[in-house]
PDB file of C-alpha atoms in Angstrom:
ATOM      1  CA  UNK A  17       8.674  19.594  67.362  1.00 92.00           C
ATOM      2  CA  UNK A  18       9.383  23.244  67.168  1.00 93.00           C
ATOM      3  CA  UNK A  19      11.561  23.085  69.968  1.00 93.00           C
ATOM      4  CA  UNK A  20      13.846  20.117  69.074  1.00 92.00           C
ATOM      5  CA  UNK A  21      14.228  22.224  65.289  1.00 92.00           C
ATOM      6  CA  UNK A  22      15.481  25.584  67.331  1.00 92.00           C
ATOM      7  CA  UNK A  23      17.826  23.136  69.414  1.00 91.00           C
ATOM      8  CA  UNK A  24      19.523  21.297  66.526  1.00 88.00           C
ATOM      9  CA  UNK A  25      19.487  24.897  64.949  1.00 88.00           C
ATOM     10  CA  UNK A  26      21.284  26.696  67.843  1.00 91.00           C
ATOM     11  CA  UNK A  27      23.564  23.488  68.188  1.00 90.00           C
ATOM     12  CA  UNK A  28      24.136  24.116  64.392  1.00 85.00           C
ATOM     13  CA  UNK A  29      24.888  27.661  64.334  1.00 85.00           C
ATOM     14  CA  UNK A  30      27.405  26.881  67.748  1.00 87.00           C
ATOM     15  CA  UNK A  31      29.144  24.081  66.067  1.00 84.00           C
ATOM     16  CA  UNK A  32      28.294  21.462  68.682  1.00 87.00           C
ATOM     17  CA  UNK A  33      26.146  19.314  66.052  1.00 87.00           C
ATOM     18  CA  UNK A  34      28.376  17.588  64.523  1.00 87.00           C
ATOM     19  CA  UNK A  35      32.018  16.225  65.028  1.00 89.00           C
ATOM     20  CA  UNK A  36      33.766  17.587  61.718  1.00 86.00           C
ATOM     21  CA  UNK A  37      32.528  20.630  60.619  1.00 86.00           C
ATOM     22  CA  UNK A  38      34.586  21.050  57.975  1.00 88.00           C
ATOM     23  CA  UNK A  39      33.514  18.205  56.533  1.00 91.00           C
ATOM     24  CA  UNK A  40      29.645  18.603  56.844  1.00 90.00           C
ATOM     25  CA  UNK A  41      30.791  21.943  54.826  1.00 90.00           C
ATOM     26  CA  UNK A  42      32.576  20.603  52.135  1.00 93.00           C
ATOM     27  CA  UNK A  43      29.660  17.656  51.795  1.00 93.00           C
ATOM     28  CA  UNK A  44      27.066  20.231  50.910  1.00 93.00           C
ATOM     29  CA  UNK A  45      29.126  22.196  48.910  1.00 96.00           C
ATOM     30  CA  UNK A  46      29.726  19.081  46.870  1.00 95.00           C
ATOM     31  CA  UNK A  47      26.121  18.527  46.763  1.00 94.00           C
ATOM     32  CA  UNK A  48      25.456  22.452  46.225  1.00 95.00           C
ATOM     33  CA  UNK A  49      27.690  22.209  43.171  1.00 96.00           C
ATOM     34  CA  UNK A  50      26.442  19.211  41.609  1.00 94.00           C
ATOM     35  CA  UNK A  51      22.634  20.849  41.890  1.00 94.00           C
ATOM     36  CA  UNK A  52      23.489  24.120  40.227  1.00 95.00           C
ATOM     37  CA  UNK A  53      25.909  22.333  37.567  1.00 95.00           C
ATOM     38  CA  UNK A  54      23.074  20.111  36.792  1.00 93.00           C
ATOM     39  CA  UNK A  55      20.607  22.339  36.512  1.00 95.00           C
ATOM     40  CA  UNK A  56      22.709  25.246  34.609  1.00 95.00           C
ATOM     41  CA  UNK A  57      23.837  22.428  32.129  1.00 94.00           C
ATOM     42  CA  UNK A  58      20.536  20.992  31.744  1.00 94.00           C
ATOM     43  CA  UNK A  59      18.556  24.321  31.632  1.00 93.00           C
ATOM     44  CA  UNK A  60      21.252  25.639  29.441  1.00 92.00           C
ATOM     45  CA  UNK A  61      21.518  22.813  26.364  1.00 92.00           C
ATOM     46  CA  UNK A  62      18.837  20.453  26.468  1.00 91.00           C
ATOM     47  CA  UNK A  63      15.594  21.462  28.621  1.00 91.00           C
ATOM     48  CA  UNK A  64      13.339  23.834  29.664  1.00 94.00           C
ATOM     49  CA  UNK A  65      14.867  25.660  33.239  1.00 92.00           C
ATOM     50  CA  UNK A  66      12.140  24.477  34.982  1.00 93.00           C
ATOM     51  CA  UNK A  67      12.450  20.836  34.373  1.00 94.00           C
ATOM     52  CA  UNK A  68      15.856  20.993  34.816  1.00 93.00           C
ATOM     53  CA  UNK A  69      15.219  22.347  38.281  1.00 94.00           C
ATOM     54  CA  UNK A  70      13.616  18.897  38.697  1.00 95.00           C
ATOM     55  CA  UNK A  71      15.802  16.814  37.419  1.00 94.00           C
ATOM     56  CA  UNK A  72      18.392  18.964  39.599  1.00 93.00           C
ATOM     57  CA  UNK A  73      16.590  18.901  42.456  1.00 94.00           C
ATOM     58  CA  UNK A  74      15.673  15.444  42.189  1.00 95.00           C
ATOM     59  CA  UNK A  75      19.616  14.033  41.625  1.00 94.00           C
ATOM     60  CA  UNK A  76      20.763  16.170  44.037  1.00 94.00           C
ATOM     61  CA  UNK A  77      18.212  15.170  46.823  1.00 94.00           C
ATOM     62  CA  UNK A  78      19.062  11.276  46.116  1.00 95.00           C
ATOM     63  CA  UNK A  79      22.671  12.031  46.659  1.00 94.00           C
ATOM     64  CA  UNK A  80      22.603  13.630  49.908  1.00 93.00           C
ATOM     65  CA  UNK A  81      22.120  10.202  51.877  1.00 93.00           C
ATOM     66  CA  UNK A  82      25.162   9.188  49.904  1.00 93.00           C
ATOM     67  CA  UNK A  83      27.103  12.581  50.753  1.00 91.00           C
ATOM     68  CA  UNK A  84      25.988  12.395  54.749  1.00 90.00           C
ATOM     69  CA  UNK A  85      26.310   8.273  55.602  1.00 91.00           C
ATOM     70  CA  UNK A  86      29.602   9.229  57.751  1.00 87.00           C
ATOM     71  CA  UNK A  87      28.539  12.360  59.219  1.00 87.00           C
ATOM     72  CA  UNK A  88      28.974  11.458  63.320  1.00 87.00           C
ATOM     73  CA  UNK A  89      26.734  13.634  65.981  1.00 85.00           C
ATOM     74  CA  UNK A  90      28.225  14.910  68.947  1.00 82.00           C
TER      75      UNK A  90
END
């Protein structure tokens, strides 16, 4: 297990993961800045920071399938 991880890793950090790097990149940002606007906004206005982390975390984590469907492997 511990060696597939450090080979996806090293394929990561090399660029040979994925097809479009650019757009794995701009997918997580997307999903980056819906997390921390969530969770400022929330935290901010209407609830405690820590549920707000929750709710964040919990948004944010069911739209990364939605973010990644047409990422393509090399």
């Amino acid at each position: 297990m511990w060696e597939m991880f450090m080979s996806s890793a090293q394929m990561m950090l090399k660029g040979k993961l994925f097809r479009d790097n650019g757009m794995v990149i701009r997918q997580w940002a997307i999903g980056f800045l819906v997390a921390v606007a969530l969770i400022v906004l929330l935290g901010k206005f209407i609830l405690p920071v820590w549920a707000a982390a929750v709710i964040g975390g919990f948004v944010t984590g069911a739209l990364m399938p939605y973010l990644f469907k047409d990422l393509k492997y090399n």
